[in-house]
Structures are given as structure tokens and as C-alpha cells.
Amino acid sequence: MAALNGVATGAGLQLALACDLRLASTQARFGFRENFINLIPGHGGTVRLVRLIGLAKAKELIFMGDFVSAEEAQRMGLVHRVIPPEKLMAEAWTLAQKLLERAPQSLGLVKRLLLAAVETDQASALFLESLAQSVLIKTEDHQEGIRAFREKRKPKFTGR
């Protein structure tokens, strides 16, 4: 997860694009400025950007090199949430705590499955989804999740 406050450009922005969730303060600005120094957004930046916001918008951001506000970045899908700067880190910690309460195996697999959904054909993606489900249903964490649901308590996942 990335919590962005201030100017995000270059390698810092590329790192943020690699994160699963991106939060930005209302003060954040985003710019793909590499072409001003005869470079390109590296570290997978071009690939990730197109997948996040689409080819047309990615071309505009990279070709023009203009900065966009956090609100505009959210509208185009570059960031997930825009938060007042004084609440940014608290919100990031809240989301991190929620993630820590989730089953780590299913989170890891669903991350891969979501990528497969955009990188492979539908039949292959559905096969991978079915395979993942058949693995997860046999885990101790699945049984713990069922017990916790029946007992009306939070599950205690172990990653097994």
C-alpha cells in the first residue's frame, strides 16, 4: 500500500504504481516527467500505468508530463482514495489493519488471479480460479474461517 502526500514522480511514482492500494492526500500531485530528461517511466511504469488507467490516458500523462491533482488521479483510477493530509496515515494504518485480519493465502492468490484476469484469456483465468479455490478449501484457514463465522467471532488465520 502507498500513502502519497506531496509530489509523486519518477521512481517514487513507479513504486506507488506497483502497490495494490494507493491512498493520496488532497495535497498530492502526480507527474510522469521522465521525457523532460530523455527517459521513460521505468521499473514497469508504462505497463502498470496502461493497466491502471487505459492506453489513451496513459499516453496523455506520459507524453505531456503535466502534473495532475489527487482528485484527478482518483477519477482516472491512479489512486483509490483521496484523504485530507492530516488523516492520511491514520487511514493507511486502518486499511493495513483490515488487511492483516484477512486470510493471507486467499489474499495472495486473489492478487494473482486478478492479474491473470487481465493477462490471459477467460477460459485460462477461470481454470486458475477453480484451481485456487480447490486448494484453499482444503486449508486450515478455511476451516478456521467457517468456525469463526459460526461462532460469530473474528477468525485467527495462520497461513496454513
Short mmCIF file of N, CA and C in Angstrom, two decimals:
data_model
loop_
_atom_site.label_atom_id
_atom_site.label_comp_id
_atom_site.label_asym_id
_atom_site.label_seq_id
_atom_site.Cartn_x
_atom_site.Cartn_y
_atom_site.Cartn_z
N MET A 1 0.84 -1.17 0.00
CA MET A 1 0.00 0.00 0.00
C MET A 1 0.89 1.23 0.00
N ALA A 2 0.48 2.24 -0.74
CA ALA A 2 1.21 3.50 -0.78
C ALA A 2 0.32 4.60 -0.19
N ALA A 3 0.90 5.44 0.64
CA ALA A 3 0.23 6.63 1.15
C ALA A 3 1.03 7.82 0.62
N LEU A 4 0.43 8.57 -0.29
CA LEU A 4 1.15 9.60 -1.04
C LEU A 4 0.72 10.99 -0.58
N ASN A 5 1.73 11.81 -0.24
CA ASN A 5 1.47 13.16 0.23
C ASN A 5 2.54 14.06 -0.39
N GLY A 6 2.14 15.02 -1.19
CA GLY A 6 3.11 15.87 -1.86
C GLY A 6 3.27 15.45 -3.31
N VAL A 7 4.45 15.71 -3.88
CA VAL A 7 4.70 15.43 -5.29
C VAL A 7 5.18 13.99 -5.46
N ALA A 8 4.54 13.27 -6.38
CA ALA A 8 4.94 11.90 -6.72
C ALA A 8 5.34 11.88 -8.19
N THR A 9 6.60 11.55 -8.44
CA THR A 9 7.11 11.48 -9.81
C THR A 9 8.30 10.53 -9.82
N GLY A 10 8.76 10.15 -10.97
CA GLY A 10 9.94 9.31 -11.09
C GLY A 10 9.80 7.97 -10.41
N ALA A 11 10.90 7.50 -9.83
CA ALA A 11 10.93 6.17 -9.21
C ALA A 11 9.93 6.05 -8.07
N GLY A 12 9.68 7.13 -7.35
CA GLY A 12 8.69 7.08 -6.27
C GLY A 12 7.30 6.79 -6.79
N LEU A 13 6.95 7.41 -7.90
CA LEU A 13 5.65 7.15 -8.52
C LEU A 13 5.59 5.74 -9.07
N GLN A 14 6.70 5.27 -9.66
CA GLN A 14 6.72 3.89 -10.18
C GLN A 14 6.52 2.89 -9.04
N LEU A 15 7.12 3.15 -7.89
CA LEU A 15 6.95 2.28 -6.73
C LEU A 15 5.49 2.28 -6.28
N ALA A 16 4.87 3.45 -6.26
CA ALA A 16 3.46 3.54 -5.88
C ALA A 16 2.57 2.75 -6.84
N LEU A 17 2.89 2.80 -8.14
CA LEU A 17 2.09 2.06 -9.12
C LEU A 17 2.17 0.56 -8.89
N ALA A 18 3.26 0.09 -8.30
CA ALA A 18 3.41 -1.34 -8.03
C ALA A 18 2.62 -1.79 -6.80
N CYS A 19 2.11 -0.84 -6.04
CA CYS A 19 1.34 -1.18 -4.83
C CYS A 19 -0.09 -1.56 -5.19
N ASP A 20 -0.67 -2.42 -4.38
CA ASP A 20 -2.04 -2.87 -4.62
C ASP A 20 -3.06 -1.79 -4.31
N LEU A 21 -2.79 -0.98 -3.33
CA LEU A 21 -3.69 0.11 -2.94
C LEU A 21 -2.88 1.40 -2.86
N ARG A 22 -3.47 2.48 -3.34
CA ARG A 22 -2.81 3.78 -3.30
C ARG A 22 -3.77 4.82 -2.71
N LEU A 23 -3.34 5.41 -1.59
CA LEU A 23 -4.07 6.49 -0.96
C LEU A 23 -3.29 7.77 -1.21
N ALA A 24 -4.01 8.87 -1.38
CA ALA A 24 -3.34 10.15 -1.63
C ALA A 24 -3.99 11.23 -0.78
N SER A 25 -3.17 12.14 -0.30
CA SER A 25 -3.73 13.30 0.39
C SER A 25 -4.22 14.29 -0.66
N THR A 26 -5.05 15.19 -0.23
CA THR A 26 -5.55 16.22 -1.15
C THR A 26 -4.42 17.11 -1.67
N GLN A 27 -3.27 17.08 -1.00
CA GLN A 27 -2.12 17.88 -1.42
C GLN A 27 -1.23 17.17 -2.44
N ALA A 28 -1.48 15.90 -2.69
CA ALA A 28 -0.62 15.13 -3.60
C ALA A 28 -0.80 15.56 -5.04
N ARG A 29 0.29 15.48 -5.79
CA ARG A 29 0.27 15.73 -7.25
C ARG A 29 1.10 14.64 -7.90
N PHE A 30 0.70 14.26 -9.10
CA PHE A 30 1.33 13.15 -9.80
C PHE A 30 1.79 13.59 -11.18
N GLY A 31 3.02 13.23 -11.54
CA GLY A 31 3.52 13.62 -12.85
C GLY A 31 4.52 12.63 -13.41
N PHE A 32 4.34 12.31 -14.66
CA PHE A 32 5.28 11.45 -15.39
C PHE A 32 6.19 12.38 -16.18
N ARG A 33 7.31 12.78 -15.57
CA ARG A 33 8.18 13.83 -16.08
C ARG A 33 9.44 13.31 -16.76
N GLU A 34 9.54 12.01 -16.93
CA GLU A 34 10.77 11.41 -17.44
C GLU A 34 11.18 11.94 -18.80
N ASN A 35 10.20 12.27 -19.66
CA ASN A 35 10.58 12.71 -21.00
C ASN A 35 11.27 14.08 -20.99
N PHE A 36 11.25 14.79 -19.88
CA PHE A 36 11.98 16.06 -19.78
C PHE A 36 13.48 15.83 -19.64
N ILE A 37 13.87 14.60 -19.30
CA ILE A 37 15.30 14.27 -19.20
C ILE A 37 15.64 13.08 -20.11
N ASN A 38 14.85 12.90 -21.16
CA ASN A 38 15.09 11.87 -22.17
C ASN A 38 15.10 10.45 -21.59
N LEU A 39 14.13 10.20 -20.71
CA LEU A 39 13.93 8.86 -20.16
C LEU A 39 12.46 8.48 -20.32
N ILE A 40 12.14 7.28 -19.91
CA ILE A 40 10.75 6.81 -19.89
C ILE A 40 10.42 6.36 -18.47
N PRO A 41 9.14 6.26 -18.13
CA PRO A 41 8.79 5.70 -16.82
C PRO A 41 9.27 4.25 -16.76
N GLY A 42 10.28 4.00 -15.98
CA GLY A 42 10.88 2.67 -15.91
C GLY A 42 10.27 1.80 -14.83
N HIS A 43 10.95 0.72 -14.56
CA HIS A 43 10.56 -0.21 -13.50
C HIS A 43 9.14 -0.73 -13.68
N GLY A 44 8.72 -0.91 -14.93
CA GLY A 44 7.36 -1.40 -15.20
C GLY A 44 6.31 -0.32 -15.21
N GLY A 45 6.72 0.92 -15.12
CA GLY A 45 5.77 2.03 -15.03
C GLY A 45 4.84 2.16 -16.22
N THR A 46 5.36 1.96 -17.43
CA THR A 46 4.49 2.09 -18.60
C THR A 46 3.44 0.99 -18.61
N VAL A 47 3.85 -0.22 -18.29
CA VAL A 47 2.92 -1.35 -18.30
C VAL A 47 1.85 -1.18 -17.22
N ARG A 48 2.28 -0.85 -16.02
CA ARG A 48 1.32 -0.69 -14.91
C ARG A 48 0.36 0.46 -15.17
N LEU A 49 0.88 1.57 -15.69
CA LEU A 49 0.02 2.73 -15.93
C LEU A 49 -1.08 2.40 -16.92
N VAL A 50 -0.74 1.75 -18.03
CA VAL A 50 -1.75 1.39 -19.03
C VAL A 50 -2.80 0.48 -18.42
N ARG A 51 -2.37 -0.48 -17.62
CA ARG A 51 -3.33 -1.40 -17.00
C ARG A 51 -4.22 -0.70 -15.99
N LEU A 52 -3.70 0.33 -15.35
CA LEU A 52 -4.50 1.05 -14.35
C LEU A 52 -5.49 2.02 -14.96
N ILE A 53 -5.05 2.79 -15.96
CA ILE A 53 -5.91 3.89 -16.43
C ILE A 53 -6.25 3.82 -17.91
N GLY A 54 -5.71 2.85 -18.63
CA GLY A 54 -6.00 2.74 -20.06
C GLY A 54 -4.95 3.42 -20.91
N LEU A 55 -4.89 2.99 -22.16
CA LEU A 55 -3.85 3.46 -23.08
C LEU A 55 -3.95 4.95 -23.39
N ALA A 56 -5.15 5.44 -23.70
CA ALA A 56 -5.29 6.84 -24.11
C ALA A 56 -4.85 7.80 -23.00
N LYS A 57 -5.31 7.56 -21.78
CA LYS A 57 -4.96 8.46 -20.68
C LYS A 57 -3.48 8.31 -20.32
N ALA A 58 -2.95 7.09 -20.40
CA ALA A 58 -1.52 6.88 -20.12
C ALA A 58 -0.66 7.65 -21.11
N LYS A 59 -1.04 7.61 -22.38
CA LYS A 59 -0.30 8.38 -23.39
C LYS A 59 -0.31 9.87 -23.05
N GLU A 60 -1.47 10.38 -22.70
CA GLU A 60 -1.57 11.81 -22.38
C GLU A 60 -0.67 12.18 -21.20
N LEU A 61 -0.73 11.40 -20.13
CA LEU A 61 0.08 11.72 -18.95
C LEU A 61 1.57 11.65 -19.25
N ILE A 62 1.99 10.61 -19.96
CA ILE A 62 3.42 10.45 -20.24
C ILE A 62 3.90 11.43 -21.30
N PHE A 63 3.16 11.58 -22.39
CA PHE A 63 3.58 12.49 -23.46
C PHE A 63 3.65 13.94 -22.98
N MET A 64 2.64 14.39 -22.24
CA MET A 64 2.58 15.79 -21.83
C MET A 64 3.43 16.07 -20.60
N GLY A 65 3.52 15.13 -19.69
CA GLY A 65 4.32 15.33 -18.49
C GLY A 65 3.72 16.29 -17.50
N ASP A 66 2.45 16.64 -17.66
CA ASP A 66 1.80 17.57 -16.74
C ASP A 66 1.50 16.89 -15.41
N PHE A 67 1.45 17.69 -14.36
CA PHE A 67 1.04 17.18 -13.06
C PHE A 67 -0.48 17.14 -12.99
N VAL A 68 -1.00 16.13 -12.30
CA VAL A 68 -2.44 16.04 -12.05
C VAL A 68 -2.66 16.01 -10.55
N SER A 69 -3.79 16.55 -10.14
CA SER A 69 -4.14 16.59 -8.72
C SER A 69 -4.54 15.20 -8.23
N ALA A 70 -4.61 15.06 -6.93
CA ALA A 70 -5.05 13.79 -6.34
C ALA A 70 -6.47 13.45 -6.78
N GLU A 71 -7.32 14.46 -6.85
CA GLU A 71 -8.71 14.23 -7.25
C GLU A 71 -8.79 13.72 -8.68
N GLU A 72 -8.01 14.32 -9.58
CA GLU A 72 -7.98 13.87 -10.97
C GLU A 72 -7.38 12.47 -11.06
N ALA A 73 -6.34 12.22 -10.27
CA ALA A 73 -5.73 10.89 -10.25
C ALA A 73 -6.74 9.83 -9.80
N GLN A 74 -7.59 10.19 -8.86
CA GLN A 74 -8.62 9.25 -8.42
C GLN A 74 -9.66 9.02 -9.51
N ARG A 75 -10.08 10.08 -10.18
CA ARG A 75 -11.07 9.94 -11.25
C ARG A 75 -10.57 9.00 -12.35
N MET A 76 -9.29 9.03 -12.64
CA MET A 76 -8.76 8.19 -13.72
C MET A 76 -8.33 6.81 -13.24
N GLY A 77 -8.39 6.55 -11.93
CA GLY A 77 -8.05 5.23 -11.41
C GLY A 77 -6.61 5.06 -10.98
N LEU A 78 -5.88 6.15 -10.90
CA LEU A 78 -4.47 6.09 -10.48
C LEU A 78 -4.35 5.89 -8.97
N VAL A 79 -5.25 6.48 -8.21
CA VAL A 79 -5.30 6.27 -6.76
C VAL A 79 -6.71 5.83 -6.37
N HIS A 80 -6.80 5.16 -5.25
CA HIS A 80 -8.07 4.61 -4.80
C HIS A 80 -8.87 5.58 -3.94
N ARG A 81 -8.17 6.29 -3.06
CA ARG A 81 -8.86 7.21 -2.15
C ARG A 81 -8.06 8.50 -2.02
N VAL A 82 -8.80 9.59 -1.85
CA VAL A 82 -8.19 10.89 -1.58
C VAL A 82 -8.66 11.32 -0.20
N ILE A 83 -7.70 11.70 0.65
CA ILE A 83 -7.95 11.92 2.06
C ILE A 83 -7.27 13.22 2.49
N PRO A 84 -7.86 13.97 3.41
CA PRO A 84 -7.15 15.16 3.93
C PRO A 84 -5.78 14.75 4.49
N PRO A 85 -4.77 15.60 4.30
CA PRO A 85 -3.41 15.22 4.69
C PRO A 85 -3.26 14.82 6.15
N GLU A 86 -4.00 15.47 7.03
CA GLU A 86 -3.88 15.16 8.45
C GLU A 86 -4.48 13.79 8.81
N LYS A 87 -5.26 13.20 7.91
CA LYS A 87 -5.87 11.89 8.17
C LYS A 87 -5.26 10.77 7.32
N LEU A 88 -4.31 11.10 6.46
CA LEU A 88 -3.77 10.13 5.51
C LEU A 88 -3.16 8.91 6.19
N MET A 89 -2.23 9.12 7.10
CA MET A 89 -1.55 7.98 7.72
C MET A 89 -2.49 7.16 8.60
N ALA A 90 -3.42 7.82 9.27
CA ALA A 90 -4.39 7.06 10.09
C ALA A 90 -5.24 6.16 9.20
N GLU A 91 -5.66 6.66 8.05
CA GLU A 91 -6.44 5.85 7.12
C GLU A 91 -5.60 4.71 6.56
N ALA A 92 -4.35 4.97 6.26
CA ALA A 92 -3.46 3.91 5.76
C ALA A 92 -3.30 2.82 6.82
N TRP A 93 -3.13 3.21 8.07
CA TRP A 93 -3.00 2.22 9.15
C TRP A 93 -4.29 1.43 9.33
N THR A 94 -5.42 2.09 9.22
CA THR A 94 -6.71 1.40 9.34
C THR A 94 -6.85 0.34 8.25
N LEU A 95 -6.52 0.70 7.02
CA LEU A 95 -6.60 -0.27 5.93
C LEU A 95 -5.59 -1.40 6.12
N ALA A 96 -4.40 -1.08 6.58
CA ALA A 96 -3.39 -2.12 6.82
C ALA A 96 -3.87 -3.10 7.88
N GLN A 97 -4.50 -2.58 8.93
CA GLN A 97 -5.04 -3.45 9.98
C GLN A 97 -6.12 -4.37 9.42
N LYS A 98 -6.98 -3.84 8.57
CA LYS A 98 -8.02 -4.67 7.94
C LYS A 98 -7.39 -5.79 7.12
N LEU A 99 -6.36 -5.46 6.36
CA LEU A 99 -5.69 -6.47 5.55
C LEU A 99 -5.06 -7.55 6.42
N LEU A 100 -4.51 -7.15 7.57
CA LEU A 100 -3.90 -8.13 8.47
C LEU A 100 -4.92 -9.10 9.05
N GLU A 101 -6.19 -8.71 9.07
CA GLU A 101 -7.25 -9.58 9.58
C GLU A 101 -7.76 -10.56 8.51
N ARG A 102 -7.35 -10.39 7.28
CA ARG A 102 -7.81 -11.25 6.20
C ARG A 102 -6.91 -12.48 6.07
N ALA A 103 -7.44 -13.49 5.41
CA ALA A 103 -6.68 -14.73 5.22
C ALA A 103 -5.54 -14.48 4.23
N PRO A 104 -4.29 -14.69 4.66
CA PRO A 104 -3.16 -14.37 3.78
C PRO A 104 -3.10 -15.22 2.51
N GLN A 105 -3.48 -16.48 2.60
CA GLN A 105 -3.41 -17.33 1.40
C GLN A 105 -4.39 -16.86 0.34
N SER A 106 -5.62 -16.57 0.74
CA SER A 106 -6.60 -16.15 -0.27
C SER A 106 -6.25 -14.77 -0.82
N LEU A 107 -5.72 -13.88 0.02
CA LEU A 107 -5.31 -12.57 -0.50
C LEU A 107 -4.21 -12.72 -1.54
N GLY A 108 -3.22 -13.56 -1.25
CA GLY A 108 -2.13 -13.76 -2.20
C GLY A 108 -2.61 -14.37 -3.51
N LEU A 109 -3.49 -15.36 -3.40
CA LEU A 109 -4.00 -15.99 -4.62
C LEU A 109 -4.91 -15.07 -5.41
N VAL A 110 -5.77 -14.33 -4.72
CA VAL A 110 -6.69 -13.46 -5.46
C VAL A 110 -5.92 -12.34 -6.16
N LYS A 111 -4.82 -11.91 -5.58
CA LYS A 111 -3.97 -10.91 -6.26
C LYS A 111 -3.47 -11.47 -7.59
N ARG A 112 -2.98 -12.70 -7.56
CA ARG A 112 -2.51 -13.34 -8.80
C ARG A 112 -3.65 -13.57 -9.78
N LEU A 113 -4.81 -13.97 -9.26
CA LEU A 113 -5.96 -14.23 -10.14
C LEU A 113 -6.46 -12.96 -10.82
N LEU A 114 -6.46 -11.85 -10.10
CA LEU A 114 -6.89 -10.59 -10.71
C LEU A 114 -5.95 -10.19 -11.84
N LEU A 115 -4.66 -10.40 -11.65
CA LEU A 115 -3.70 -10.12 -12.73
C LEU A 115 -3.92 -11.07 -13.89
N ALA A 116 -4.16 -12.34 -13.59
CA ALA A 116 -4.42 -13.32 -14.66
C ALA A 116 -5.67 -12.96 -15.44
N ALA A 117 -6.64 -12.36 -14.77
CA ALA A 117 -7.89 -11.99 -15.45
C ALA A 117 -7.66 -10.98 -16.56
N VAL A 118 -6.64 -10.14 -16.42
CA VAL A 118 -6.36 -9.15 -17.46
C VAL A 118 -5.23 -9.58 -18.39
N GLU A 119 -4.47 -10.61 -18.00
CA GLU A 119 -3.32 -11.02 -18.81
C GLU A 119 -3.57 -12.27 -19.65
N THR A 120 -4.60 -13.04 -19.33
CA THR A 120 -4.85 -14.29 -20.05
C THR A 120 -6.27 -14.30 -20.60
N ASP A 121 -6.57 -15.34 -21.35
CA ASP A 121 -7.92 -15.48 -21.87
C ASP A 121 -8.87 -15.92 -20.75
N GLN A 122 -10.16 -15.76 -20.98
CA GLN A 122 -11.16 -16.04 -19.96
C GLN A 122 -11.13 -17.49 -19.50
N ALA A 123 -11.01 -18.42 -20.42
CA ALA A 123 -11.01 -19.84 -20.05
C ALA A 123 -9.84 -20.17 -19.12
N SER A 124 -8.67 -19.64 -19.42
CA SER A 124 -7.50 -19.89 -18.57
C SER A 124 -7.67 -19.25 -17.20
N ALA A 125 -8.19 -18.03 -17.17
CA ALA A 125 -8.41 -17.34 -15.90
C ALA A 125 -9.42 -18.10 -15.04
N LEU A 126 -10.49 -18.60 -15.65
CA LEU A 126 -11.49 -19.37 -14.91
C LEU A 126 -10.91 -20.68 -14.40
N PHE A 127 -10.05 -21.31 -15.19
CA PHE A 127 -9.40 -22.55 -14.74
C PHE A 127 -8.52 -22.26 -13.53
N LEU A 128 -7.73 -21.20 -13.58
CA LEU A 128 -6.87 -20.84 -12.45
C LEU A 128 -7.68 -20.53 -11.21
N GLU A 129 -8.81 -19.85 -11.40
CA GLU A 129 -9.69 -19.54 -10.27
C GLU A 129 -10.21 -20.82 -9.63
N SER A 130 -10.66 -21.76 -10.44
CA SER A 130 -11.16 -23.03 -9.94
C SER A 130 -10.06 -23.80 -9.20
N LEU A 131 -8.87 -23.79 -9.75
CA LEU A 131 -7.73 -24.46 -9.12
C LEU A 131 -7.42 -23.83 -7.76
N ALA A 132 -7.39 -22.51 -7.70
CA ALA A 132 -7.12 -21.82 -6.44
C ALA A 132 -8.16 -22.16 -5.39
N GLN A 133 -9.42 -22.16 -5.79
CA GLN A 133 -10.50 -22.47 -4.85
C GLN A 133 -10.35 -23.90 -4.32
N SER A 134 -9.98 -24.83 -5.19
CA SER A 134 -9.83 -26.22 -4.76
C SER A 134 -8.67 -26.39 -3.78
N VAL A 135 -7.67 -25.54 -3.87
CA VAL A 135 -6.56 -25.57 -2.92
C VAL A 135 -6.98 -24.92 -1.60
N LEU A 136 -7.61 -23.76 -1.66
CA LEU A 136 -7.97 -23.02 -0.45
C LEU A 136 -8.99 -23.75 0.40
N ILE A 137 -9.90 -24.46 -0.22
CA ILE A 137 -10.97 -25.12 0.53
C ILE A 137 -10.43 -26.23 1.44
N LYS A 138 -9.20 -26.68 1.18
CA LYS A 138 -8.58 -27.75 1.97
C LYS A 138 -7.67 -27.22 3.08
N THR A 139 -7.62 -25.91 3.26
CA THR A 139 -6.67 -25.34 4.22
C THR A 139 -7.26 -25.23 5.62
N GLU A 140 -6.35 -25.16 6.59
CA GLU A 140 -6.76 -24.92 7.98
C GLU A 140 -7.43 -23.55 8.11
N ASP A 141 -6.93 -22.57 7.36
CA ASP A 141 -7.52 -21.23 7.44
C ASP A 141 -8.96 -21.22 6.95
N HIS A 142 -9.29 -22.04 5.97
CA HIS A 142 -10.69 -22.12 5.52
C HIS A 142 -11.55 -22.67 6.66
N GLN A 143 -11.09 -23.73 7.30
CA GLN A 143 -11.85 -24.30 8.42
C GLN A 143 -11.99 -23.29 9.56
N GLU A 144 -10.92 -22.55 9.83
CA GLU A 144 -10.98 -21.51 10.87
C GLU A 144 -11.98 -20.43 10.49
N GLY A 145 -12.01 -20.04 9.24
CA GLY A 145 -12.98 -19.04 8.79
C GLY A 145 -14.41 -19.51 8.98
N ILE A 146 -14.68 -20.77 8.67
CA ILE A 146 -16.03 -21.34 8.86
C ILE A 146 -16.38 -21.37 10.34
N ARG A 147 -15.44 -21.85 11.18
CA ARG A 147 -15.70 -21.89 12.63
C ARG A 147 -15.98 -20.49 13.18
N ALA A 148 -15.16 -19.53 12.78
CA ALA A 148 -15.34 -18.16 13.27
C ALA A 148 -16.70 -17.60 12.84
N PHE A 149 -17.11 -17.89 11.63
CA PHE A 149 -18.41 -17.43 11.15
C PHE A 149 -19.52 -18.03 12.01
N ARG A 150 -19.46 -19.32 12.25
CA ARG A 150 -20.49 -20.00 13.06
C ARG A 150 -20.51 -19.50 14.50
N GLU A 151 -19.32 -19.19 15.02
CA GLU A 151 -19.21 -18.74 16.41
C GLU A 151 -19.34 -17.23 16.55
N LYS A 152 -19.58 -16.55 15.43
CA LYS A 152 -19.76 -15.09 15.41
C LYS A 152 -18.58 -14.35 16.06
N ARG A 153 -17.39 -14.72 15.60
CA ARG A 153 -16.16 -14.08 16.08
C ARG A 153 -15.23 -13.83 14.89
N LYS A 154 -14.21 -13.04 15.13
CA LYS A 154 -13.21 -12.80 14.08
C LYS A 154 -12.32 -14.03 13.94
N PRO A 155 -11.99 -14.41 12.72
CA PRO A 155 -11.09 -15.56 12.54
C PRO A 155 -9.65 -15.21 12.91
N LYS A 156 -8.92 -16.23 13.30
CA LYS A 156 -7.48 -16.09 13.59
C LYS A 156 -6.74 -16.93 12.56
N PHE A 157 -6.37 -16.31 11.46
CA PHE A 157 -5.72 -17.02 10.37
C PHE A 157 -4.24 -17.23 10.66
N THR A 158 -3.72 -18.36 10.22
CA THR A 158 -2.32 -18.71 10.46
C THR A 158 -1.51 -18.84 9.17
N GLY A 159 -2.18 -18.81 8.03
CA GLY A 159 -1.48 -19.00 6.77
C GLY A 159 -1.28 -20.46 6.41
N ARG A 160 -2.04 -21.34 7.09
CA ARG A 160 -1.97 -22.77 6.79
C ARG A 160 -3.31 -23.28 6.31
#
